[in-house]
Amino acid sequence: MPAQRLMPTDESADLIELTRTIVDKELRPVIADLDASATFPRDVFRTLGRAGLLSLPYPEEVGGGDQPYEVYLQALEEIASASASVGVGVSVHALSCFGLFTAGTDDQKQAWLPEMLSGELLGAYCLSEAHAGSDPAAMRTRAVRDGDDYVLTGAKAWTTHGGKADFYKVMARTSDDGARGISCFLVPADTPGLTADNPEQKMGLMSSTTATMLFDGVRIPAERRLGAEGQGLPIALAGLDAGRLGIAAVATGLAQEALDVAIAYAKGRETFGKAIIDHQGLAFVLADMAAAVESARATYLAAARLKDAGRPYSRQASIAKMVCTDNAMKVTTDAVQVLGGAGYTKDFPVERFMREAKVMQIFEGTNQIQRLVISRSLAR
């Protein structure tokens, strides 16, 4: 059952319908097979890009859809309801483009942004390292200036689209000045010395490839640095606020799909002479699931509207990421419970939903880090 949405314009309502049509035709029929075979659906991103769904929040002059973030996130939620793997990929791609849009020169934007936003070039985001996840300022990957180039050496862990992307937004250390010694680079995938390690064997999001990216003397022109030296961490952290809203929307789409499957099953399954949805004990579980989904959606939309209004929204982004992903974990777990033994089998998708929800409490900053961000904001 599609989520009820109050869209700001007729155009944005049509956009949601277009998104639903595309994902119903291109994604829902194949996602179970993609997940089972751990196949990365590169063509799906091209399809979404050509439909304009990867560029929604960017202005028209750079090839974007000129839509507010509250519209983009609801389209992203619709994509994630069909495939959390693709939803996460769309959010990561948007994060990969964010630094170029906000910190790039006009020449850099004109040269690279149109193909990136069209989906012809797929992006990845390299911030974390094996020893520097929640503490990105501890990163060790280095970029050393050599004439008109930089030479990058190190490894970046947990890279979504690792080995599949066409370009990588990379944070690397250009000095030993702590958090102020990190710079941002846009590295083409075919640069010599850049390779992907074996993909991670994950619990969920099987059709989303995750790998450590290895930088072995990767030489790139200085013109591929975004912003000034030392601005890399602020660029990264500014993008993370928007990225957290993306994951909040993805988690909400996943939870909505789990609720829909649970309701359909509860209407069709009978015990003691009536549908199990008519037993109050189970009906109340479904009611709590519905409340969790609706409250999650309201939370991320409230943060998005602050962003659209040009207001500070960092705390609200952390609240949305925490609330939406915690709710998704609860809703997907409850969906397995509603289906009983059937929910624990691969005959139904809810076991996959439960596995996919778990990582959303971890990436884009663990929910413990979100609580730290929120509490520090309150203290100020």
Tab-separated table of C-alpha atoms in Angstrom:
chain	number	residue	atom	x	y	z
A	1	MET	CA	0.000	0.000	0.000
A	2	PRO	CA	1.720	3.228	-1.128
A	3	ALA	CA	2.530	5.742	1.584
A	4	GLN	CA	0.172	8.694	1.799
A	5	ARG	CA	2.074	11.845	0.920
A	6	LEU	CA	1.245	15.530	1.054
A	7	MET	CA	3.510	16.934	-1.654
A	8	PRO	CA	4.263	20.664	-1.970
A	9	THR	CA	3.330	20.939	-5.678
A	10	ASP	CA	1.507	19.040	-8.405
A	11	GLU	CA	4.868	18.601	-10.147
A	12	SER	CA	6.356	16.891	-7.122
A	13	ALA	CA	3.310	14.625	-6.774
A	14	ASP	CA	3.775	13.591	-10.420
A	15	LEU	CA	7.428	12.963	-9.676
A	16	ILE	CA	6.544	10.517	-6.904
A	17	GLU	CA	4.188	8.685	-9.258
A	18	LEU	CA	6.970	8.497	-11.874
A	19	THR	CA	9.332	7.085	-9.259
A	20	ARG	CA	6.796	4.444	-8.223
A	21	THR	CA	6.216	3.470	-11.844
A	22	ILE	CA	9.935	3.056	-12.539
A	23	VAL	CA	10.710	1.042	-9.406
A	24	ASP	CA	7.649	-1.166	-9.862
A	25	LYS	CA	8.703	-1.943	-13.436
A	26	GLU	CA	12.504	-2.009	-13.200
A	27	LEU	CA	13.300	-2.968	-9.623
A	28	ARG	CA	10.667	-4.916	-7.720
A	29	PRO	CA	10.575	-7.864	-10.167
A	30	VAL	CA	14.337	-8.449	-9.951
A	31	ILE	CA	15.469	-7.392	-6.474
A	32	ALA	CA	15.054	-10.819	-4.829
A	33	ASP	CA	17.230	-12.427	-7.508
A	34	LEU	CA	19.775	-9.612	-7.331
A	35	ASP	CA	20.011	-10.062	-3.581
A	36	ALA	CA	20.289	-13.846	-3.781
A	37	SER	CA	23.068	-13.657	-6.372
A	38	ALA	CA	24.765	-10.583	-4.807
A	39	THR	CA	24.604	-8.880	-8.223
A	40	PHE	CA	25.292	-5.159	-8.419
A	41	PRO	CA	22.519	-3.541	-10.539
A	42	ARG	CA	24.585	-0.936	-12.400
A	43	ASP	CA	21.973	-0.480	-15.154
A	44	VAL	CA	19.328	0.462	-12.598
A	45	PHE	CA	21.355	3.539	-11.649
A	46	ARG	CA	21.564	4.550	-15.312
A	47	THR	CA	17.799	4.169	-15.597
A	48	LEU	CA	17.230	6.290	-12.495
A	49	GLY	CA	19.729	8.859	-13.741
A	50	ARG	CA	18.130	9.153	-17.163
A	51	ALA	CA	14.759	9.673	-15.473
A	52	GLY	CA	16.296	12.554	-13.506
A	53	LEU	CA	15.984	10.819	-10.132
A	54	LEU	CA	19.675	11.069	-9.194
A	55	SER	CA	19.823	14.832	-9.626
A	56	LEU	CA	16.601	16.007	-7.988
A	57	PRO	CA	17.987	18.406	-5.340
A	58	TYR	CA	20.492	20.096	-7.662
A	59	PRO	CA	19.741	23.247	-9.713
A	60	GLU	CA	18.797	23.059	-13.369
A	61	GLU	CA	21.932	24.871	-14.543
A	62	VAL	CA	24.060	21.860	-13.587
A	63	GLY	CA	21.602	19.294	-14.924
A	64	GLY	CA	19.526	18.910	-11.782
A	65	GLY	CA	15.820	18.704	-11.106
A	66	ASP	CA	15.704	21.829	-8.907
A	67	GLN	CA	13.553	20.080	-6.290
A	68	PRO	CA	13.570	20.756	-2.543
A	69	TYR	CA	15.134	18.154	-0.297
A	70	GLU	CA	11.752	17.126	1.109
A	71	VAL	CA	10.769	15.995	-2.402
A	72	TYR	CA	14.081	14.264	-3.167
A	73	LEU	CA	13.951	12.315	0.098
A	74	GLN	CA	10.426	11.080	-0.551
A	75	ALA	CA	11.454	9.881	-4.009
A	76	LEU	CA	14.424	8.174	-2.369
A	77	GLU	CA	12.080	6.534	0.127
A	78	GLU	CA	10.020	5.129	-2.758
A	79	ILE	CA	13.178	3.688	-4.356
A	80	ALA	CA	14.254	2.139	-1.051
A	81	SER	CA	10.849	0.543	-0.528
A	82	ALA	CA	11.600	-1.565	-3.602
A	83	SER	CA	15.310	-2.063	-2.866
A	84	ALA	CA	17.222	-0.880	0.172
A	85	SER	CA	20.464	-1.698	-1.655
A	86	VAL	CA	19.641	0.679	-4.495
A	87	GLY	CA	18.249	3.264	-2.080
A	88	VAL	CA	21.517	3.280	-0.159
A	89	GLY	CA	23.383	3.513	-3.472
A	90	VAL	CA	21.377	6.552	-4.574
A	91	SER	CA	22.054	8.249	-1.232
A	92	VAL	CA	25.788	7.478	-1.447
A	93	HIS	CA	25.926	8.736	-5.036
A	94	ALA	CA	24.291	12.007	-3.962
A	95	LEU	CA	26.859	12.281	-1.159
A	96	SER	CA	29.647	11.678	-3.683
A	97	CYS	CA	28.430	14.603	-5.808
A	98	PHE	CA	27.845	16.937	-2.869
A	99	GLY	CA	31.461	18.020	-2.368
A	100	LEU	CA	31.892	18.958	-6.017
A	101	PHE	CA	28.686	20.993	-5.996
A	102	THR	CA	29.455	22.843	-2.757
A	103	ALA	CA	33.249	23.217	-2.932
A	104	GLY	CA	34.172	22.819	-6.596
A	105	THR	CA	35.090	25.644	-8.930
A	106	ASP	CA	32.822	26.568	-11.829
A	107	ASP	CA	35.231	24.836	-14.217
A	108	GLN	CA	35.217	21.659	-12.117
A	109	LYS	CA	31.427	21.614	-11.957
A	110	GLN	CA	31.010	22.151	-15.689
A	111	ALA	CA	33.558	19.449	-16.471
A	112	TRP	CA	32.268	16.678	-14.233
A	113	LEU	CA	28.913	17.351	-12.576
A	114	PRO	CA	26.529	16.809	-15.537
A	115	GLU	CA	27.712	13.237	-16.166
A	116	MET	CA	27.711	12.506	-12.457
A	117	LEU	CA	24.163	13.718	-11.937
A	118	SER	CA	22.919	11.932	-15.053
A	119	GLY	CA	23.994	8.566	-13.665
A	120	GLU	CA	26.423	7.944	-16.513
A	121	LEU	CA	29.157	8.220	-13.887
A	122	LEU	CA	28.441	6.484	-10.580
A	123	GLY	CA	30.098	7.794	-7.430
A	124	ALA	CA	31.515	6.417	-4.205
A	125	TYR	CA	32.564	8.110	-0.975
A	126	CYS	CA	35.875	7.324	0.747
A	127	LEU	CA	36.064	8.668	4.286
A	128	SER	CA	36.331	5.759	6.748
A	129	GLU	CA	39.437	3.707	7.379
A	130	ALA	CA	39.826	0.456	9.299
A	131	HIS	CA	41.002	2.342	12.396
A	132	ALA	CA	39.144	5.615	11.688
A	133	GLY	CA	35.386	5.165	11.433
A	134	SER	CA	33.610	7.242	14.062
A	135	ASP	CA	36.803	9.325	14.372
A	136	PRO	CA	37.599	10.363	10.781
A	137	ALA	CA	40.260	12.842	11.912
A	138	ALA	CA	42.418	9.795	12.776
A	139	MET	CA	42.746	8.874	9.088
A	140	ARG	CA	46.198	7.959	7.734
A	141	THR	CA	45.697	7.867	3.965
A	142	ARG	CA	48.013	10.567	2.625
A	143	ALA	CA	48.061	12.856	-0.386
A	144	VAL	CA	51.538	14.265	-1.014
A	145	ARG	CA	52.006	17.213	-3.376
A	146	ASP	CA	54.423	16.476	-6.227
A	147	GLY	CA	54.606	19.356	-8.690
A	148	ASP	CA	51.229	19.757	-10.365
A	149	ASP	CA	49.977	16.458	-8.933
A	150	TYR	CA	49.094	14.761	-5.684
A	151	VAL	CA	50.137	11.185	-4.932
A	152	LEU	CA	47.683	9.245	-2.742
A	153	THR	CA	48.727	6.265	-0.621
A	154	GLY	CA	46.624	4.323	1.876
A	155	ALA	CA	43.352	2.398	2.169
A	156	LYS	CA	39.716	3.427	2.570
A	157	ALA	CA	37.379	0.933	4.234
A	158	TRP	CA	33.634	0.305	3.902
A	159	THR	CA	33.330	1.948	0.499
A	160	THR	CA	29.828	1.530	-0.948
A	161	HIS	CA	30.171	0.878	-4.709
A	162	GLY	CA	33.834	0.005	-4.084
A	163	GLY	CA	35.199	-1.466	-7.310
A	164	LYS	CA	31.996	-0.582	-9.194
A	165	ALA	CA	32.028	3.228	-9.124
A	166	ASP	CA	33.356	5.472	-11.873
A	167	PHE	CA	34.750	8.068	-9.464
A	168	TYR	CA	35.649	8.275	-5.785
A	169	LYS	CA	35.316	11.271	-3.489
A	170	VAL	CA	38.357	10.751	-1.273
A	171	MET	CA	39.428	12.370	1.987
A	172	ALA	CA	43.198	12.177	2.496
A	173	ARG	CA	45.732	13.731	4.819
A	174	THR	CA	47.817	16.553	3.310
A	175	SER	CA	49.432	17.601	6.602
A	176	ASP	CA	49.787	16.385	10.176
A	177	ASP	CA	47.593	19.188	11.493
A	178	GLY	CA	44.887	16.899	12.879
A	179	ALA	CA	41.387	17.587	11.601
A	180	ARG	CA	42.697	20.636	9.711
A	181	GLY	CA	45.190	18.537	7.762
A	182	ILE	CA	42.669	16.684	5.560
A	183	SER	CA	41.815	17.542	1.953
A	184	CYS	CA	39.188	16.321	-0.519
A	185	PHE	CA	39.875	14.840	-3.951
A	186	LEU	CA	37.809	13.502	-6.842
A	187	VAL	CA	39.605	10.408	-8.156
A	188	PRO	CA	38.602	8.626	-11.397
A	189	ALA	CA	38.189	4.866	-11.021
A	190	ASP	CA	40.645	4.077	-13.827
A	191	THR	CA	43.567	5.945	-12.231
A	192	PRO	CA	46.655	3.682	-12.087
A	193	GLY	CA	47.339	2.372	-8.591
A	194	LEU	CA	43.687	2.466	-7.492
A	195	THR	CA	42.219	-1.001	-6.874
A	196	ALA	CA	39.421	-2.573	-4.862
A	197	ASP	CA	40.052	-5.300	-2.314
A	198	ASN	CA	37.739	-8.325	-2.226
A	199	PRO	CA	34.132	-7.272	-1.497
A	200	GLU	CA	32.985	-7.557	2.109
A	201	GLN	CA	30.823	-10.579	2.941
A	202	LYS	CA	27.961	-8.760	4.614
A	203	MET	CA	24.845	-9.694	6.567
A	204	GLY	CA	22.566	-7.709	4.253
A	205	LEU	CA	22.405	-5.281	1.323
A	206	MET	CA	23.800	-8.101	-0.797
A	207	SER	CA	23.365	-6.320	-4.127
A	208	SER	CA	25.237	-3.268	-2.828
A	209	THR	CA	28.954	-3.917	-3.216
A	210	THR	CA	31.149	-2.786	-0.310
A	211	ALA	CA	34.948	-2.977	-0.481
A	212	THR	CA	38.145	-1.431	0.821
A	213	MET	CA	39.760	0.810	-1.793
A	214	LEU	CA	43.554	0.596	-2.028
A	215	PHE	CA	45.626	3.630	-3.072
A	216	ASP	CA	49.127	2.616	-4.136
A	217	GLY	CA	50.856	5.765	-5.372
A	218	VAL	CA	47.703	7.044	-7.078
A	219	ARG	CA	48.727	10.178	-8.982
A	220	ILE	CA	46.050	12.737	-9.796
A	221	PRO	CA	46.267	16.349	-11.049
A	222	ALA	CA	45.987	19.065	-8.408
A	223	GLU	CA	42.920	20.356	-10.286
A	224	ARG	CA	41.053	17.365	-8.873
A	225	ARG	CA	41.293	18.712	-5.348
A	226	LEU	CA	37.971	20.147	-4.140
A	227	GLY	CA	38.361	23.302	-2.078
A	228	ALA	CA	41.581	24.391	-0.453
A	229	GLU	CA	44.067	22.171	1.328
A	230	GLY	CA	42.799	21.435	4.826
A	231	GLN	CA	39.114	21.903	3.968
A	232	GLY	CA	38.446	18.211	3.421
A	233	LEU	CA	36.902	17.355	6.778
A	234	PRO	CA	34.443	20.286	6.799
A	235	ILE	CA	33.426	19.278	3.238
A	236	ALA	CA	32.957	15.689	4.403
A	237	LEU	CA	31.004	16.572	7.527
A	238	ALA	CA	28.725	19.021	5.707
A	239	GLY	CA	27.878	16.242	3.279
A	240	LEU	CA	27.198	13.814	6.115
A	241	ASP	CA	24.302	15.914	7.431
A	242	ALA	CA	22.595	15.578	4.053
A	243	GLY	CA	23.665	11.927	3.830
A	244	ARG	CA	22.087	11.165	7.193
A	245	LEU	CA	18.771	12.437	5.885
A	246	GLY	CA	19.222	10.158	2.874
A	247	ILE	CA	19.699	7.118	5.100
A	248	ALA	CA	16.729	8.190	7.227
A	249	ALA	CA	14.555	8.169	4.102
A	250	VAL	CA	15.962	4.806	2.980
A	251	ALA	CA	15.260	3.275	6.400
A	252	THR	CA	11.706	4.612	6.300
A	253	GLY	CA	11.098	3.116	2.859
A	254	LEU	CA	12.386	-0.235	4.092
A	255	ALA	CA	10.142	-0.074	7.149
A	256	GLN	CA	7.113	0.857	5.025
A	257	GLU	CA	7.697	-2.158	2.790
A	258	ALA	CA	8.047	-4.454	5.810
A	259	LEU	CA	4.777	-3.101	7.213
A	260	ASP	CA	2.997	-3.610	3.894
A	261	VAL	CA	4.152	-7.237	3.634
A	262	ALA	CA	3.139	-7.889	7.242
A	263	ILE	CA	-0.340	-6.408	6.748
A	264	ALA	CA	-0.940	-8.421	3.573
A	265	TYR	CA	0.137	-11.631	5.308
A	266	ALA	CA	-1.963	-10.882	8.404
A	267	LYS	CA	-5.066	-10.380	6.259
A	268	GLY	CA	-4.600	-13.655	4.418
A	269	ARG	CA	-3.468	-15.950	7.223
A	270	GLU	CA	-6.189	-17.473	9.442
A	271	THR	CA	-6.059	-18.960	12.928
A	272	PHE	CA	-8.966	-19.975	15.149
A	273	GLY	CA	-11.406	-19.208	12.349
A	274	LYS	CA	-10.422	-15.628	11.541
A	275	ALA	CA	-7.646	-13.624	9.920
A	276	ILE	CA	-4.760	-13.043	12.297
A	277	ILE	CA	-5.081	-9.277	11.803
A	278	ASP	CA	-8.406	-9.586	13.650
A	279	HIS	CA	-6.675	-10.906	16.764
A	280	GLN	CA	-6.058	-7.914	18.992
A	281	GLY	CA	-2.610	-9.008	20.156
A	282	LEU	CA	-1.242	-9.057	16.618
A	283	ALA	CA	-3.307	-6.093	15.434
A	284	PHE	CA	-1.674	-3.942	18.106
A	285	VAL	CA	1.777	-4.992	16.879
A	286	LEU	CA	0.824	-3.800	13.404
A	287	ALA	CA	-0.552	-0.551	14.843
A	288	ASP	CA	2.764	0.099	16.597
A	289	MET	CA	4.628	-0.647	13.361
A	290	ALA	CA	2.451	1.834	11.459
A	291	ALA	CA	3.029	4.485	14.127
A	292	ALA	CA	6.791	3.931	13.903
A	293	VAL	CA	6.795	4.347	10.111
A	294	GLU	CA	4.646	7.479	10.177
A	295	SER	CA	6.685	9.099	12.947
A	296	ALA	CA	9.937	8.293	11.136
A	297	ARG	CA	8.681	9.941	7.953
A	298	ALA	CA	7.543	13.034	9.832
A	299	THR	CA	10.930	13.294	11.554
A	300	TYR	CA	13.045	13.236	8.396
A	301	LEU	CA	10.670	15.603	6.591
A	302	ALA	CA	10.875	18.126	9.438
A	303	ALA	CA	14.675	18.123	9.134
A	304	ALA	CA	14.507	18.374	5.343
A	305	ARG	CA	12.240	21.398	5.510
A	306	LEU	CA	14.737	23.153	7.765
A	307	LYS	CA	17.465	22.408	5.218
A	308	ASP	CA	15.279	23.694	2.382
A	309	ALA	CA	14.653	26.913	4.328
A	310	GLY	CA	18.390	27.483	4.755
A	311	ARG	CA	18.161	26.954	8.518
A	312	PRO	CA	20.623	24.949	10.659
A	313	TYR	CA	19.566	21.308	10.651
A	314	SER	CA	22.555	19.269	11.834
A	315	ARG	CA	20.944	18.206	15.108
A	316	GLN	CA	17.667	17.417	13.371
A	317	ALA	CA	19.531	15.337	10.760
A	318	SER	CA	21.084	13.276	13.533
A	319	ILE	CA	17.705	12.892	15.244
A	320	ALA	CA	16.125	11.779	11.956
A	321	LYS	CA	18.902	9.294	11.192
A	322	MET	CA	18.685	7.818	14.699
A	323	VAL	CA	14.883	7.681	14.931
A	324	CYS	CA	14.302	6.358	11.398
A	325	THR	CA	16.929	3.620	11.556
A	326	ASP	CA	16.018	2.503	15.085
A	327	ASN	CA	12.369	2.390	14.012
A	328	ALA	CA	13.269	0.425	10.876
A	329	MET	CA	15.082	-2.153	12.969
A	330	LYS	CA	12.048	-2.560	15.227
A	331	VAL	CA	9.515	-2.621	12.384
A	332	THR	CA	11.413	-5.195	10.326
A	333	THR	CA	11.963	-7.390	13.396
A	334	ASP	CA	8.256	-7.179	14.201
A	335	ALA	CA	7.424	-8.042	10.585
A	336	VAL	CA	9.330	-11.314	10.975
A	337	GLN	CA	7.338	-11.960	14.158
A	338	VAL	CA	4.010	-11.285	12.422
A	339	LEU	CA	4.834	-13.867	9.765
A	340	GLY	CA	5.976	-16.352	12.417
A	341	GLY	CA	7.966	-19.283	11.114
A	342	ALA	CA	7.364	-18.170	7.533
A	343	GLY	CA	9.050	-14.873	8.332
A	344	TYR	CA	12.237	-16.697	9.256
A	345	THR	CA	12.480	-18.321	5.829
A	346	LYS	CA	13.679	-16.920	2.531
A	347	ASP	CA	10.254	-17.626	1.034
A	348	PHE	CA	9.252	-14.167	2.257
A	349	PRO	CA	11.307	-10.951	2.070
A	350	VAL	CA	10.955	-9.861	5.703
A	351	GLU	CA	14.060	-11.769	6.833
A	352	ARG	CA	16.003	-9.778	4.217
A	353	PHE	CA	14.441	-6.533	5.439
A	354	MET	CA	15.545	-7.315	9.001
A	355	ARG	CA	19.123	-7.998	7.871
A	356	GLU	CA	19.176	-4.815	5.792
A	357	ALA	CA	17.868	-2.622	8.603
A	358	LYS	CA	20.684	-3.506	11.006
A	359	VAL	CA	23.473	-1.754	9.109
A	360	MET	CA	21.449	1.440	8.908
A	361	GLN	CA	21.977	1.873	12.643
A	362	ILE	CA	25.720	1.741	11.943
A	363	PHE	CA	26.713	3.615	8.782
A	364	GLU	CA	26.626	7.385	8.189
A	365	GLY	CA	27.640	7.600	11.856
A	366	THR	CA	26.500	4.979	14.353
A	367	ASN	CA	23.397	5.810	16.331
A	368	GLN	CA	25.625	6.194	19.381
A	369	ILE	CA	27.499	8.925	17.475
A	370	GLN	CA	24.146	10.521	16.589
A	371	ARG	CA	23.305	10.653	20.293
A	372	LEU	CA	26.684	12.287	20.907
A	373	VAL	CA	26.002	14.906	18.203
A	374	ILE	CA	22.537	15.590	19.597
A	375	SER	CA	23.646	15.862	23.227
A	376	ARG	CA	26.569	18.155	22.355
A	377	SER	CA	24.191	20.370	20.398
A	378	LEU	CA	21.896	20.574	23.419
A	379	ALA	CA	24.843	21.473	25.661
A	380	ARG	CA	25.694	24.420	23.403
